[in-house]
């Protein structure tokens, strides 16, 4: 009887299939706020990986700049890590993100991409160079994503002069040669004669930048004829 039981046990071991252990599987990789971020923004990576015990990520930029991400926290199959923006401070780059998910024996990898961009704003010029009361003042503002000028209705301007809000004459148009054009009427400026500090807050997408400049408004040139010497004018003079 014991022999029969032993034979049956051996048969069960040798003949019946042994369940195979499942390899780690990366089901999803997501980024917050987006795979397109700005240098000012932190990045959160979320990875759904089943049948795993460990996960890490490596971000390799086109310049070779490399970030190692190992501070993942885990809840069930979801791994999450936050990357401080100090990693790409003033550094725009396109990163390959290589995610590795392991169970200690097998490792699964997936690769995706994250782009980090700079938001660039600059006041190019203020004209005319000498401003008189009643002049229309033109301010040229450059707005770029990395080195690419931004021409979009999503670009917004908040203008203040000497600390007070100042409305432009028209909604700023865009000129490919001169950037965004902000027109101010010097006659509509409070206490116009004298020096003024201009502050322009430019907003786009999830970022903004503030630039300042100064200009002087002068009294209009006035002249009058106080006397005329008749000898200055002769017959037939034109």
PDB file of C-alpha atoms in Angstrom:
ATOM      1  CA  UNK A   1       0.000   0.000   0.000  1.00  0.00           C
ATOM      2  CA  UNK A   2       2.829   2.359   0.902  1.00  0.00           C
ATOM      3  CA  UNK A   3       4.575   1.504  -2.373  1.00  0.00           C
ATOM      4  CA  UNK A   4       1.466   2.388  -4.340  1.00  0.00           C
ATOM      5  CA  UNK A   5       1.201   5.724  -2.549  1.00  0.00           C
ATOM      6  CA  UNK A   6       4.877   6.468  -3.230  1.00  0.00           C
ATOM      7  CA  UNK A   7       4.488   5.576  -6.916  1.00  0.00           C
ATOM      8  CA  UNK A   8       1.439   7.848  -7.185  1.00  0.00           C
ATOM      9  CA  UNK A   9       3.322  10.697  -5.514  1.00  0.00           C
ATOM     10  CA  UNK A  10       6.311  10.329  -7.871  1.00  0.00           C
ATOM     11  CA  UNK A  11       3.954  10.188 -10.849  1.00  0.00           C
ATOM     12  CA  UNK A  12       2.294  13.398  -9.709  1.00  0.00           C
ATOM     13  CA  UNK A  13       5.673  15.167  -9.423  1.00  0.00           C
ATOM     14  CA  UNK A  14       7.075  13.926 -12.726  1.00  0.00           C
ATOM     15  CA  UNK A  15       4.014  14.065 -14.944  1.00  0.00           C
ATOM     16  CA  UNK A  16       1.922  17.012 -13.763  1.00  0.00           C
ATOM     17  CA  UNK A  17       3.184  20.457 -14.943  1.00  0.00           C
ATOM     18  CA  UNK A  18       4.860  22.675 -12.382  1.00  0.00           C
ATOM     19  CA  UNK A  19       3.425  26.214 -12.374  1.00  0.00           C
ATOM     20  CA  UNK A  20       5.941  28.640 -13.842  1.00  0.00           C
ATOM     21  CA  UNK A  21       6.837  31.854 -11.992  1.00  0.00           C
ATOM     22  CA  UNK A  22       5.720  34.956 -13.910  1.00  0.00           C
ATOM     23  CA  UNK A  23       8.404  37.394 -15.035  1.00  0.00           C
ATOM     24  CA  UNK A  24       8.153  41.070 -14.010  1.00  0.00           C
ATOM     25  CA  UNK A  25       5.831  42.999 -16.309  1.00  0.00           C
ATOM     26  CA  UNK A  26       5.827  46.766 -16.836  1.00  0.00           C
ATOM     27  CA  UNK A  27       2.205  47.631 -17.580  1.00  0.00           C
ATOM     28  CA  UNK A  28       2.414  51.421 -17.679  1.00  0.00           C
ATOM     29  CA  UNK A  29       4.809  54.365 -17.253  1.00  0.00           C
ATOM     30  CA  UNK A  30       3.383  57.844 -16.673  1.00  0.00           C
ATOM     31  CA  UNK A  31       4.771  61.278 -15.838  1.00  0.00           C
ATOM     32  CA  UNK A  32       3.339  64.230 -13.947  1.00  0.00           C
ATOM     33  CA  UNK A  33       2.824  67.000 -14.915  1.00  0.00           C
ATOM     34  CA  UNK A  34       3.786  65.735 -18.396  1.00  0.00           C
ATOM     35  CA  UNK A  35       6.523  64.215 -20.519  1.00  0.00           C
ATOM     36  CA  UNK A  36       7.130  67.801 -21.693  1.00  0.00           C
ATOM     37  CA  UNK A  37       8.293  69.837 -18.689  1.00  0.00           C
ATOM     38  CA  UNK A  38      10.115  73.089 -17.948  1.00  0.00           C
ATOM     39  CA  UNK A  39      13.394  73.491 -16.060  1.00  0.00           C
ATOM     40  CA  UNK A  40      11.467  75.058 -13.149  1.00  0.00           C
ATOM     41  CA  UNK A  41       9.253  71.998 -12.651  1.00  0.00           C
ATOM     42  CA  UNK A  42       9.664  68.810 -10.614  1.00  0.00           C
ATOM     43  CA  UNK A  43       8.845  65.492 -12.296  1.00  0.00           C
ATOM     44  CA  UNK A  44       6.970  62.533 -10.858  1.00  0.00           C
ATOM     45  CA  UNK A  45       7.435  59.091 -12.421  1.00  0.00           C
ATOM     46  CA  UNK A  46       4.805  56.414 -11.828  1.00  0.00           C
ATOM     47  CA  UNK A  47       5.412  52.831 -12.964  1.00  0.00           C
ATOM     48  CA  UNK A  48       2.917  49.979 -12.756  1.00  0.00           C
ATOM     49  CA  UNK A  49       5.053  46.813 -12.570  1.00  0.00           C
ATOM     50  CA  UNK A  50       3.661  43.441 -11.483  1.00  0.00           C
ATOM     51  CA  UNK A  51       5.564  40.400 -10.175  1.00  0.00           C
ATOM     52  CA  UNK A  52       8.443  42.567  -9.020  1.00  0.00           C
ATOM     53  CA  UNK A  53      10.364  43.410  -5.872  1.00  0.00           C
ATOM     54  CA  UNK A  54      12.601  46.263  -7.056  1.00  0.00           C
ATOM     55  CA  UNK A  55      12.489  49.084  -9.596  1.00  0.00           C
ATOM     56  CA  UNK A  56      14.835  51.850 -10.706  1.00  0.00           C
ATOM     57  CA  UNK A  57      15.182  54.278 -13.605  1.00  0.00           C
ATOM     58  CA  UNK A  58      18.025  55.977 -15.453  1.00  0.00           C
ATOM     59  CA  UNK A  59      17.540  59.220 -17.396  1.00  0.00           C
ATOM     60  CA  UNK A  60      20.172  59.801 -20.084  1.00  0.00           C
ATOM     61  CA  UNK A  61      20.182  63.140 -21.893  1.00  0.00           C
ATOM     62  CA  UNK A  62      21.342  63.775 -25.442  1.00  0.00           C
ATOM     63  CA  UNK A  63      24.327  65.581 -23.921  1.00  0.00           C
ATOM     64  CA  UNK A  64      25.227  62.477 -21.889  1.00  0.00           C
ATOM     65  CA  UNK A  65      24.003  64.049 -18.651  1.00  0.00           C
ATOM     66  CA  UNK A  66      22.689  61.141 -16.537  1.00  0.00           C
ATOM     67  CA  UNK A  67      20.244  61.038 -13.629  1.00  0.00           C
ATOM     68  CA  UNK A  68      19.858  57.891 -11.498  1.00  0.00           C
ATOM     69  CA  UNK A  69      16.394  57.500  -9.959  1.00  0.00           C
ATOM     70  CA  UNK A  70      16.254  54.994  -7.087  1.00  0.00           C
ATOM     71  CA  UNK A  71      13.978  56.668  -4.535  1.00  0.00           C
ATOM     72  CA  UNK A  72      10.812  54.817  -5.608  1.00  0.00           C
ATOM     73  CA  UNK A  73       8.092  54.179  -3.073  1.00  0.00           C
ATOM     74  CA  UNK A  74       5.753  51.241  -3.633  1.00  0.00           C
ATOM     75  CA  UNK A  75       2.048  50.700  -3.126  1.00  0.00           C
ATOM     76  CA  UNK A  76       0.912  47.316  -4.449  1.00  0.00           C
ATOM     77  CA  UNK A  77       2.258  47.197  -8.023  1.00  0.00           C
ATOM     78  CA  UNK A  78       2.614  50.986  -8.403  1.00  0.00           C
ATOM     79  CA  UNK A  79       6.063  52.517  -7.940  1.00  0.00           C
ATOM     80  CA  UNK A  80       6.408  56.313  -7.627  1.00  0.00           C
ATOM     81  CA  UNK A  81       9.427  58.644  -7.486  1.00  0.00           C
ATOM     82  CA  UNK A  82       9.801  62.429  -7.511  1.00  0.00           C
ATOM     83  CA  UNK A  83      12.714  64.201  -9.194  1.00  0.00           C
ATOM     84  CA  UNK A  84      13.734  67.632  -7.928  1.00  0.00           C
ATOM     85  CA  UNK A  85      14.079  70.343 -10.612  1.00  0.00           C
ATOM     86  CA  UNK A  86      17.580  71.099  -9.346  1.00  0.00           C
ATOM     87  CA  UNK A  87      18.645  68.143 -11.528  1.00  0.00           C
ATOM     88  CA  UNK A  88      17.976  70.190 -14.673  1.00  0.00           C
ATOM     89  CA  UNK A  89      18.400  73.726 -13.384  1.00  0.00           C
ATOM     90  CA  UNK A  90      19.108  75.917 -16.449  1.00  0.00           C
ATOM     91  CA  UNK A  91      19.656  72.707 -18.452  1.00  0.00           C
ATOM     92  CA  UNK A  92      17.297  71.930 -21.321  1.00  0.00           C
ATOM     93  CA  UNK A  93      17.713  68.394 -22.642  1.00  0.00           C
ATOM     94  CA  UNK A  94      15.871  65.438 -24.136  1.00  0.00           C
ATOM     95  CA  UNK A  95      16.126  62.369 -21.901  1.00  0.00           C
ATOM     96  CA  UNK A  96      15.762  58.671 -22.634  1.00  0.00           C
ATOM     97  CA  UNK A  97      14.151  57.182 -19.525  1.00  0.00           C
ATOM     98  CA  UNK A  98      15.134  53.536 -19.023  1.00  0.00           C
ATOM     99  CA  UNK A  99      12.957  51.820 -16.422  1.00  0.00           C
ATOM    100  CA  UNK A 100      14.098  48.463 -14.967  1.00  0.00           C
ATOM    101  CA  UNK A 101      11.733  46.228 -13.008  1.00  0.00           C
ATOM    102  CA  UNK A 102      13.125  43.161 -11.243  1.00  0.00           C
ATOM    103  CA  UNK A 103      12.000  40.234  -9.079  1.00  0.00           C
ATOM    104  CA  UNK A 104      15.564  39.400  -8.040  1.00  0.00           C
ATOM    105  CA  UNK A 105      16.040  36.846 -10.799  1.00  0.00           C
ATOM    106  CA  UNK A 106      14.653  38.398 -13.938  1.00  0.00           C
ATOM    107  CA  UNK A 107      14.645  42.024 -15.059  1.00  0.00           C
ATOM    108  CA  UNK A 108      12.301  43.725 -17.516  1.00  0.00           C
ATOM    109  CA  UNK A 109      13.139  47.062 -19.140  1.00  0.00           C
ATOM    110  CA  UNK A 110      11.103  49.701 -20.952  1.00  0.00           C
ATOM    111  CA  UNK A 111      12.352  52.967 -22.480  1.00  0.00           C
ATOM    112  CA  UNK A 112      10.414  56.185 -22.942  1.00  0.00           C
ATOM    113  CA  UNK A 113      11.253  59.872 -23.323  1.00  0.00           C
ATOM    114  CA  UNK A 114      11.047  63.144 -21.342  1.00  0.00           C
ATOM    115  CA  UNK A 115      11.851  66.596 -22.741  1.00  0.00           C
ATOM    116  CA  UNK A 116      12.992  69.410 -20.439  1.00  0.00           C
ATOM    117  CA  UNK A 117      12.781  72.933 -21.867  1.00  0.00           C
ATOM    118  CA  UNK A 118      13.775  76.480 -20.903  1.00  0.00           C
ATOM    119  CA  UNK A 119      11.302  79.345 -20.937  1.00  0.00           C
ATOM    120  CA  UNK A 120      13.183  82.398 -22.198  1.00  0.00           C
ATOM    121  CA  UNK A 121      11.853  85.977 -22.007  1.00  0.00           C
ATOM    122  CA  UNK A 122      13.770  89.162 -22.826  1.00  0.00           C
ATOM    123  CA  UNK A 123      12.920  92.808 -23.496  1.00  0.00           C
ATOM    124  CA  UNK A 124      14.759  93.477 -26.750  1.00  0.00           C
ATOM    125  CA  UNK A 125      14.185  97.200 -27.130  1.00  0.00           C
ATOM    126  CA  UNK A 126      12.079 100.240 -26.249  1.00  0.00           C
ATOM    127  CA  UNK A 127      11.499 102.882 -28.905  1.00  0.00           C
ATOM    128  CA  UNK A 128      11.729 105.693 -29.749  1.00  0.00           C
ATOM    129  CA  UNK A 129      15.081 106.140 -28.045  1.00  0.00           C
ATOM    130  CA  UNK A 130      14.000 109.612 -26.856  1.00  0.00           C
ATOM    131  CA  UNK A 131      10.370 109.623 -25.778  1.00  0.00           C
ATOM    132  CA  UNK A 132       8.221 112.744 -25.618  1.00  0.00           C
ATOM    133  CA  UNK A 133       4.782 113.181 -24.162  1.00  0.00           C
ATOM    134  CA  UNK A 134       2.107 111.984 -26.651  1.00  0.00           C
ATOM    135  CA  UNK A 135       4.511 109.492 -28.286  1.00  0.00           C
ATOM    136  CA  UNK A 136       3.439 105.879 -28.756  1.00  0.00           C
ATOM    137  CA  UNK A 137       6.021 103.712 -26.998  1.00  0.00           C
ATOM    138  CA  UNK A 138       6.904 100.371 -28.627  1.00  0.00           C
ATOM    139  CA  UNK A 139       8.341  97.592 -26.464  1.00  0.00           C
ATOM    140  CA  UNK A 140       9.743  94.516 -28.236  1.00  0.00           C
ATOM    141  CA  UNK A 141       9.590  91.320 -26.169  1.00  0.00           C
ATOM    142  CA  UNK A 142      11.229  88.008 -27.088  1.00  0.00           C
ATOM    143  CA  UNK A 143       9.484  84.832 -25.846  1.00  0.00           C
ATOM    144  CA  UNK A 144      11.092  81.453 -26.593  1.00  0.00           C
ATOM    145  CA  UNK A 145      10.999  77.756 -25.766  1.00  0.00           C
ATOM    146  CA  UNK A 146      14.703  76.936 -25.710  1.00  0.00           C
ATOM    147  CA  UNK A 147      15.836  78.666 -28.938  1.00  0.00           C
ATOM    148  CA  UNK A 148      12.455  78.514 -30.700  1.00  0.00           C
ATOM    149  CA  UNK A 149      10.327  81.702 -30.671  1.00  0.00           C
ATOM    150  CA  UNK A 150       6.804  81.170 -29.346  1.00  0.00           C
ATOM    151  CA  UNK A 151       3.974  82.601 -31.427  1.00  0.00           C
ATOM    152  CA  UNK A 152       0.784  81.463 -29.715  1.00  0.00           C
ATOM    153  CA  UNK A 153      -2.467  82.866 -28.339  1.00  0.00           C
ATOM    154  CA  UNK A 154      -1.471  81.122 -25.090  1.00  0.00           C
ATOM    155  CA  UNK A 155       1.229  83.755 -24.494  1.00  0.00           C
ATOM    156  CA  UNK A 156      -0.185  86.234 -21.955  1.00  0.00           C
ATOM    157  CA  UNK A 157       1.190  89.589 -20.787  1.00  0.00           C
ATOM    158  CA  UNK A 158       0.637  91.318 -17.464  1.00  0.00           C
ATOM    159  CA  UNK A 159       2.084  94.840 -17.627  1.00  0.00           C
ATOM    160  CA  UNK A 160       2.719  97.266 -14.799  1.00  0.00           C
ATOM    161  CA  UNK A 161       4.313 100.687 -14.742  1.00  0.00           C
ATOM    162  CA  UNK A 162       5.778 102.092 -11.519  1.00  0.00           C
ATOM    163  CA  UNK A 163       3.957  99.325  -9.639  1.00  0.00           C
ATOM    164  CA  UNK A 164       0.506  99.993 -11.123  1.00  0.00           C
ATOM    165  CA  UNK A 165      -1.277  97.973 -13.833  1.00  0.00           C
ATOM    166  CA  UNK A 166      -0.899  99.435 -17.316  1.00  0.00           C
ATOM    167  CA  UNK A 167      -3.041  98.406 -20.264  1.00  0.00           C
ATOM    168  CA  UNK A 168      -1.423  98.321 -23.711  1.00  0.00           C
ATOM    169  CA  UNK A 169      -3.075 100.237 -26.541  1.00  0.00           C
ATOM    170  CA  UNK A 170      -3.902  96.992 -28.401  1.00  0.00           C
ATOM    171  CA  UNK A 171      -3.513  93.281 -27.781  1.00  0.00           C
ATOM    172  CA  UNK A 172       0.205  92.652 -28.453  1.00  0.00           C
ATOM    173  CA  UNK A 173       0.759  91.405 -32.016  1.00  0.00           C
ATOM    174  CA  UNK A 174       3.622  89.088 -32.977  1.00  0.00           C
ATOM    175  CA  UNK A 175       6.323  90.030 -35.498  1.00  0.00           C
ATOM    176  CA  UNK A 176       8.779  87.305 -36.646  1.00  0.00           C
ATOM    177  CA  UNK A 177      11.562  89.917 -36.786  1.00  0.00           C
ATOM    178  CA  UNK A 178      10.894  91.845 -33.567  1.00  0.00           C
ATOM    179  CA  UNK A 179       8.996  89.415 -31.354  1.00  0.00           C
ATOM    180  CA  UNK A 180       5.920  90.529 -29.436  1.00  0.00           C
ATOM    181  CA  UNK A 181       5.074  94.228 -29.768  1.00  0.00           C
ATOM    182  CA  UNK A 182       3.618  96.059 -26.779  1.00  0.00           C
ATOM    183  CA  UNK A 183       2.358  99.583 -27.494  1.00  0.00           C
ATOM    184  CA  UNK A 184       1.902 102.113 -24.690  1.00  0.00           C
ATOM    185  CA  UNK A 185       0.449 105.592 -25.064  1.00  0.00           C
ATOM    186  CA  UNK A 186       2.674 107.982 -23.126  1.00  0.00           C
ATOM    187  CA  UNK A 187      -0.248 110.404 -22.718  1.00  0.00           C
ATOM    188  CA  UNK A 188      -2.220 107.786 -20.790  1.00  0.00           C
ATOM    189  CA  UNK A 189       0.529 107.172 -18.243  1.00  0.00           C
ATOM    190  CA  UNK A 190      -0.062 108.565 -14.768  1.00  0.00           C
ATOM    191  CA  UNK A 191       2.336 111.446 -14.004  1.00  0.00           C
ATOM    192  CA  UNK A 192       4.013 110.870 -17.344  1.00  0.00           C
ATOM    193  CA  UNK A 193       6.952 113.285 -17.289  1.00  0.00           C
ATOM    194  CA  UNK A 194      10.067 111.685 -15.856  1.00  0.00           C
ATOM    195  CA  UNK A 195      11.562 108.213 -15.345  1.00  0.00           C
ATOM    196  CA  UNK A 196       9.399 105.077 -15.244  1.00  0.00           C
ATOM    197  CA  UNK A 197       9.977 101.422 -14.391  1.00  0.00           C
ATOM    198  CA  UNK A 198       8.271  98.949 -16.690  1.00  0.00           C
ATOM    199  CA  UNK A 199       7.562  95.401 -15.488  1.00  0.00           C
ATOM    200  CA  UNK A 200       6.251  92.703 -17.852  1.00  0.00           C
ATOM    201  CA  UNK A 201       5.077  89.311 -16.589  1.00  0.00           C
ATOM    202  CA  UNK A 202       4.873  86.796 -19.444  1.00  0.00           C
ATOM    203  CA  UNK A 203       2.907  83.572 -18.897  1.00  0.00           C
ATOM    204  CA  UNK A 204       2.784  80.500 -21.120  1.00  0.00           C
ATOM    205  CA  UNK A 205       1.704  76.923 -20.449  1.00  0.00           C
ATOM    206  CA  UNK A 206       2.641  76.239 -16.787  1.00  0.00           C
ATOM    207  CA  UNK A 207       5.485  78.789 -16.496  1.00  0.00           C
ATOM    208  CA  UNK A 208       6.013  82.529 -16.305  1.00  0.00           C
ATOM    209  CA  UNK A 209       8.863  85.008 -16.277  1.00  0.00           C
ATOM    210  CA  UNK A 210       9.112  88.667 -15.266  1.00  0.00           C
ATOM    211  CA  UNK A 211      11.376  91.219 -16.915  1.00  0.00           C
ATOM    212  CA  UNK A 212      11.913  94.894 -16.070  1.00  0.00           C
ATOM    213  CA  UNK A 213      13.177  97.914 -17.981  1.00  0.00           C
ATOM    214  CA  UNK A 214      13.095 101.687 -17.576  1.00  0.00           C
ATOM    215  CA  UNK A 215      12.484 104.670 -19.798  1.00  0.00           C
ATOM    216  CA  UNK A 216      12.069 108.466 -19.521  1.00  0.00           C
ATOM    217  CA  UNK A 217       9.251 110.574 -20.913  1.00  0.00           C
ATOM    218  CA  UNK A 218      10.254 114.127 -21.762  1.00  0.00           C
ATOM    219  CA  UNK A 219       8.244 117.311 -22.033  1.00  0.00           C
ATOM    220  CA  UNK A 220       7.216 117.972 -25.627  1.00  0.00           C
ATOM    221  CA  UNK A 221       9.491 120.375 -27.472  1.00  0.00           C
ATOM    222  CA  UNK A 222       7.894 123.802 -27.583  1.00  0.00           C
ATOM    223  CA  UNK A 223       8.998 126.844 -29.504  1.00  0.00           C
ATOM    224  CA  UNK A 224       7.615 130.289 -30.265  1.00  0.00           C
ATOM    225  CA  UNK A 225       8.608 133.257 -32.420  1.00  0.00           C
ATOM    226  CA  UNK A 226       9.357 136.172 -30.160  1.00  0.00           C
ATOM    227  CA  UNK A 227      10.371 138.705 -32.842  1.00  0.00           C
ATOM    228  CA  UNK A 228      11.001 139.078 -36.533  1.00  0.00           C
ATOM    229  CA  UNK A 229      13.594 141.332 -38.127  1.00  0.00           C
ATOM    230  CA  UNK A 230      12.124 142.640 -41.357  1.00  0.00           C
ATOM    231  CA  UNK A 231      15.591 142.670 -42.903  1.00  0.00           C
ATOM    232  CA  UNK A 232      15.528 138.866 -42.822  1.00  0.00           C
ATOM    233  CA  UNK A 233      12.832 138.826 -45.482  1.00  0.00           C
ATOM    234  CA  UNK A 234      13.333 140.410 -48.882  1.00  0.00           C
ATOM    235  CA  UNK A 235      11.003 140.717 -51.836  1.00  0.00           C
ATOM    236  CA  UNK A 236      10.767 137.612 -53.981  1.00  0.00           C
ATOM    237  CA  UNK A 237      12.250 135.423 -51.180  1.00  0.00           C
ATOM    238  CA  UNK A 238      10.787 131.964 -51.159  1.00  0.00           C
TER     239      UNK A 238
END
